[in-house]
Amino acid sequence: MLSKKQARAFFLGGTFVTFIIFIGLTIYSLSPGNDQTNEENLSAEVVRGKEIWESNNCMGCHTLLGEGAYYAPELTKVIDRRGAGYIKAVLMSPVSWQPNGRKMVAYAMTEGEANDVVAFFEWIGEIDLNGFGEVVGVDRKISPLAKDKINN
Ligand code: HEC
């Protein structure tokens, strides 16, 4: 058993050590060399694309950075996976895009709107996510079950 004095010293020492570690990690996270965003590349197009993304509730079906709903494909790395041309075709299509069975909303976007959304996806795709999306991503490949369901 610790005496009262020892318990206090133990508590204060532990608090001090974890506080120092916490401060150290905070400085490490905020140092410019460890900045993983690409905030400097935010353009007016990207911002408009994000507004389109939000006002149409794309997250009601899709995920971005893993956040959102799981009805439709993860889109963080969609640019790498599909390329701008494919994405524009999906967004500008006047009929539902559904090569894999589930229906994407037919937004029939103008070319300008589609370009804004593509700019937004390009920007998102350039964030350094320590590999997220490249490995887990969509990906129908990671779930044989989902793949079977979609293909049948
Ligand atoms: C009602 C659900 C729903 C909403 C809302 C929705 N989508 Fe989709 N979307 C889908 C589905 C389902 C697919 C997959 C279609 C397929 O491959 O058969 C898809 C496919 C896509 C693809 C192609 C992805 C790929 O990997 O092939 C893009 C890009 C996309 N959607 C963008 C958007 C954007 C941008 C919005 C908002 C403006 C949006 N979606 C809103 C359901 C939705």
PDB file of C-alpha atoms and ligand atoms in Angstrom, residues 52-53 56-62 71-75 78 81-82 86-87 90-91 97-105 107 109 117 121 138 140, ligand 1:
ATOM      1  CA  ILE A  52     -22.348  21.439 -54.402  1.00  0.00           C
ATOM      2  CA  TRP A  53     -21.273  18.382 -52.407  1.00  0.00           C
ATOM      3  CA  ASN A  56     -26.940  17.892 -52.677  1.00  0.00           C
ATOM      4  CA  ASN A  57     -26.361  15.668 -49.669  1.00  0.00           C
ATOM      5  CA  CYS A  58     -23.896  13.432 -51.515  1.00  0.00           C
ATOM      6  CA  MET A  59     -22.925  12.133 -48.072  1.00  0.00           C
ATOM      7  CA  GLY A  60     -26.378  10.634 -47.729  1.00  0.00           C
ATOM      8  CA  CYS A  61     -25.085   7.811 -49.941  1.00  0.00           C
ATOM      9  CA  HIS A  62     -21.289   8.228 -50.265  1.00  0.00           C
ATOM     10  CA  TYR A  71     -24.795   2.926 -49.871  1.00  0.00           C
ATOM     11  CA  ALA A  72     -22.446   4.113 -52.602  1.00  0.00           C
ATOM     12  CA  PRO A  73     -18.664   4.051 -53.259  1.00  0.00           C
ATOM     13  CA  GLU A  74     -16.071   5.828 -51.087  1.00  0.00           C
ATOM     14  CA  LEU A  75     -14.985   8.897 -53.046  1.00  0.00           C
ATOM     15  CA  VAL A  78     -12.158   8.634 -56.837  1.00  0.00           C
ATOM     16  CA  ARG A  81      -9.592   5.406 -59.521  1.00  0.00           C
ATOM     17  CA  ARG A  82     -11.834   6.809 -62.244  1.00  0.00           C
ATOM     18  CA  TYR A  86     -15.615   9.408 -65.934  1.00  0.00           C
ATOM     19  CA  ILE A  87     -16.686  11.520 -62.955  1.00  0.00           C
ATOM     20  CA  VAL A  90     -21.547  10.465 -63.960  1.00  0.00           C
ATOM     21  CA  LEU A  91     -22.463  13.963 -62.754  1.00  0.00           C
ATOM     22  CA  TRP A  97     -25.677   6.149 -63.573  1.00  0.00           C
ATOM     23  CA  GLN A  98     -25.906   2.519 -62.446  1.00  0.00           C
ATOM     24  CA  PRO A  99     -23.460   0.128 -64.110  1.00  0.00           C
ATOM     25  CA  ASN A 100     -23.248  -1.833 -60.868  1.00  0.00           C
ATOM     26  CA  GLY A 101     -26.912  -1.980 -60.000  1.00  0.00           C
ATOM     27  CA  ARG A 102     -27.448   0.746 -57.418  1.00  0.00           C
ATOM     28  CA  LYS A 103     -28.687   4.064 -58.711  1.00  0.00           C
ATOM     29  CA  MET A 104     -26.671   7.267 -58.565  1.00  0.00           C
ATOM     30  CA  VAL A 105     -28.885  10.372 -58.644  1.00  0.00           C
ATOM     31  CA  TYR A 107     -28.027  15.363 -61.409  1.00  0.00           C
ATOM     32  CA  MET A 109     -25.044  18.998 -63.879  1.00  0.00           C
ATOM     33  CA  VAL A 117     -16.949  18.944 -58.136  1.00  0.00           C
ATOM     34  CA  PHE A 121     -12.321  15.629 -55.544  1.00  0.00           C
ATOM     35  CA  VAL A 138     -14.124   1.859 -51.963  1.00  0.00           C
ATOM     36  CA  ARG A 140     -15.446  -3.635 -53.862  1.00  0.00           C
TER      37      ARG A 140
HETATM   38  C1  HEC B   1     -29.186   8.325 -53.579  1.00  0.00           C
HETATM   39  C2  HEC B   1     -27.795   7.984 -53.345  1.00  0.00           C
HETATM   40  C3  HEC B   1     -26.728   8.859 -53.986  1.00  0.00           C
HETATM   41  C4  HEC B   1     -26.513  10.211 -53.848  1.00  0.00           C
HETATM   42  C5  HEC B   1     -27.336  11.206 -53.038  1.00  0.00           C
HETATM   43  C6  HEC B   1     -25.323  10.517 -54.617  1.00  0.00           C
HETATM   44  N1  HEC B   1     -24.822   9.389 -55.181  1.00  0.00           N
HETATM   45 FE1  HEC B   1     -23.141   9.241 -56.312  1.00  0.00          FE
HETATM   46  N2  HEC B   1     -23.481   7.275 -56.622  1.00  0.00           N
HETATM   47  C7  HEC B   1     -24.496   6.543 -56.026  1.00  0.00           C
HETATM   48  C8  HEC B   1     -24.358   5.141 -56.390  1.00  0.00           C
HETATM   49  C9  HEC B   1     -25.257   3.998 -55.930  1.00  0.00           C
HETATM   50  C10 HEC B   1     -23.207   5.061 -57.231  1.00  0.00           C
HETATM   51  C11 HEC B   1     -22.622   3.814 -57.892  1.00  0.00           C
HETATM   52  C12 HEC B   1     -23.317   3.577 -59.220  1.00  0.00           C
HETATM   53  C13 HEC B   1     -22.757   2.371 -59.903  1.00  0.00           C
HETATM   54  O1  HEC B   1     -21.533   2.254 -59.998  1.00  0.00           O
HETATM   55  O2  HEC B   1     -23.561   1.548 -60.361  1.00  0.00           O
HETATM   56  C14 HEC B   1     -22.688   6.418 -57.340  1.00  0.00           C
HETATM   57  C15 HEC B   1     -21.563   6.740 -58.073  1.00  0.00           C
HETATM   58  C16 HEC B   1     -20.958   7.962 -58.034  1.00  0.00           C
HETATM   59  C17 HEC B   1     -19.680   8.272 -58.647  1.00  0.00           C
HETATM   60  C18 HEC B   1     -18.799   7.265 -59.405  1.00  0.00           C
HETATM   61  C19 HEC B   1     -17.980   6.558 -58.360  1.00  0.00           C
HETATM   62  C20 HEC B   1     -17.273   5.324 -58.825  1.00  0.00           C
HETATM   63  O3  HEC B   1     -16.339   4.890 -58.131  1.00  0.00           O
HETATM   64  O4  HEC B   1     -17.666   4.750 -59.847  1.00  0.00           O
HETATM   65  C21 HEC B   1     -19.396   9.571 -58.382  1.00  0.00           C
HETATM   66  C22 HEC B   1     -18.159  10.344 -58.778  1.00  0.00           C
HETATM   67  C23 HEC B   1     -20.497  10.093 -57.600  1.00  0.00           C
HETATM   68  N3  HEC B   1     -21.433   9.084 -57.418  1.00  0.00           N
HETATM   69  C24 HEC B   1     -20.572  11.388 -57.143  1.00  0.00           C
HETATM   70  C25 HEC B   1     -21.653  11.889 -56.429  1.00  0.00           C
HETATM   71  C26 HEC B   1     -21.782  13.279 -56.053  1.00  0.00           C
HETATM   72  C27 HEC B   1     -20.770  14.362 -56.329  1.00  0.00           C
HETATM   73  C28 HEC B   1     -22.986  13.400 -55.401  1.00  0.00           C
HETATM   74  C29 HEC B   1     -23.628  14.654 -54.887  1.00  0.00           C
HETATM   75  C30 HEC B   1     -23.699  15.780 -55.800  1.00  0.00           C
HETATM   76  C31 HEC B   1     -23.579  12.069 -55.340  1.00  0.00           C
HETATM   77  N4  HEC B   1     -22.751  11.192 -55.967  1.00  0.00           N
HETATM   78  C32 HEC B   1     -24.783  11.781 -54.724  1.00  0.00           C
HETATM   79  C33 HEC B   1     -25.493   7.033 -55.196  1.00  0.00           C
HETATM   80  C34 HEC B   1     -25.647   8.345 -54.824  1.00  0.00           C
END
